[in-house]
């Protein structure tokens, strides 16, 4: 994180990318299994989803729980740190809805 000059740079680095905000949004509702996330996101490849989940886990925003079952079950959930992003994600969703209904509607 040495190249971060502004606080917003840290936020964008942690949640930037095509799928991370959507993943966090879905995990803010409940814990999810990988397949469930993939269905909810629609269009994400398994490889990319796995990479994004690993990065979010590495950065401490989500936690991965493996259940010792046959077949193994893996669930992801927000951590306490990830939960602090909830207002940010909610605000981004609200602004996106405003934009799509207003300024972008005429584009």
Coordinates of C-alpha atoms in Angstrom, one line a residue:
X1 CA 0.0 0.0 0.0
X2 CA 3.0 2.3 -0.2
X3 CA 1.7 4.0 -3.4
X4 CA -1.5 5.1 -1.9
X5 CA -1.6 8.9 -1.7
X6 CA -5.2 9.5 -0.6
X7 CA -7.6 7.5 1.7
X8 CA -9.9 6.9 -1.3
X9 CA -7.0 5.1 -3.0
X10 CA -7.1 2.4 -0.3
X11 CA -10.8 1.9 -0.7
X12 CA -10.6 1.7 -4.5
X13 CA -7.7 -0.7 -4.3
X14 CA -9.6 -3.0 -1.9
X15 CA -13.0 -3.0 -3.6
X16 CA -12.0 -2.1 -7.1
X17 CA -12.5 -4.6 -9.9
X18 CA -15.5 -5.7 -11.9
X19 CA -16.9 -8.1 -9.3
X20 CA -15.7 -7.2 -5.8
X21 CA -18.4 -4.7 -5.0
X22 CA -21.1 -7.0 -6.2
X23 CA -19.6 -9.9 -4.1
X24 CA -19.5 -7.7 -1.0
X25 CA -23.1 -6.6 -1.7
X26 CA -24.3 -10.2 -1.8
X27 CA -22.3 -11.1 1.3
X28 CA -23.7 -8.2 3.2
X29 CA -27.1 -10.0 2.9
X30 CA -26.0 -13.4 4.1
X31 CA -23.1 -15.9 3.9
X32 CA -22.9 -17.5 0.5
X33 CA -21.4 -20.6 -1.1
X34 CA -19.2 -20.2 -4.2
X35 CA -21.8 -21.6 -6.6
X36 CA -24.5 -19.4 -5.2
X37 CA -22.3 -16.3 -5.7
X38 CA -21.5 -17.3 -9.2
X39 CA -25.3 -17.7 -10.0
X40 CA -26.1 -14.3 -8.4
X41 CA -23.3 -12.5 -10.3
X42 CA -24.1 -14.0 -13.7
X43 CA -21.3 -13.9 -16.2
X44 CA -18.3 -14.3 -13.9
X45 CA -16.0 -17.2 -14.7
X46 CA -15.1 -19.6 -11.9
X47 CA -11.4 -18.6 -12.2
X48 CA -12.1 -14.8 -11.8
X49 CA -14.6 -15.4 -9.0
X50 CA -12.0 -17.5 -7.1
X51 CA -9.3 -14.8 -7.7
X52 CA -11.6 -12.0 -6.4
X53 CA -12.7 -14.1 -3.4
X54 CA -9.0 -14.8 -2.5
X55 CA -8.1 -11.1 -2.8
X56 CA -11.0 -10.1 -0.6
X57 CA -10.0 -12.8 2.0
X58 CA -6.4 -11.8 1.8
X59 CA -7.4 -8.2 2.5
X60 CA -9.5 -9.2 5.5
X61 CA -12.8 -8.2 4.1
X62 CA -14.3 -11.7 3.9
X63 CA -13.8 -15.0 5.7
X64 CA -13.9 -18.4 4.2
X65 CA -15.3 -21.3 6.2
X66 CA -14.8 -24.9 5.1
X67 CA -17.2 -27.5 6.6
X68 CA -15.9 -31.1 7.0
X69 CA -18.7 -32.7 5.0
X70 CA -18.9 -34.9 2.0
X71 CA -18.8 -33.2 -0.4
X72 CA -17.0 -30.4 1.3
X73 CA -19.0 -27.2 1.7
X74 CA -17.3 -23.7 1.6
X75 CA -19.1 -20.5 2.6
X76 CA -18.0 -16.9 2.5
X77 CA -19.1 -14.1 4.8
X78 CA -18.2 -10.6 5.6
X79 CA -15.6 -10.1 8.4
X80 CA -16.1 -7.3 11.0
X81 CA -13.8 -5.2 8.8
X82 CA -15.8 -6.1 5.7
X83 CA -19.0 -5.2 7.5
X84 CA -17.8 -1.7 8.0
X85 CA -18.0 -1.3 4.2
X86 CA -21.8 -1.8 4.3
X87 CA -22.6 1.9 4.3
X88 CA -20.1 2.5 1.5
X89 CA -21.6 -0.3 -0.7
X90 CA -25.2 0.9 0.2
X91 CA -24.3 4.4 -0.9
X92 CA -22.7 3.2 -4.1
X93 CA -25.9 1.2 -4.9
X94 CA -28.1 4.2 -4.2
X95 CA -26.0 6.5 -6.3
X96 CA -25.9 4.0 -9.1
X97 CA -29.7 3.7 -9.1
X98 CA -30.0 7.5 -9.1
X99 CA -27.6 7.8 -12.0
X100 CA -29.4 5.1 -14.0
X101 CA -32.8 6.6 -13.4
X102 CA -31.7 10.2 -14.0
X103 CA -28.6 11.4 -15.8
X104 CA -27.8 8.2 -17.6
X105 CA -31.4 7.5 -18.6
X106 CA -31.1 10.1 -21.4
X107 CA -27.8 8.7 -22.7

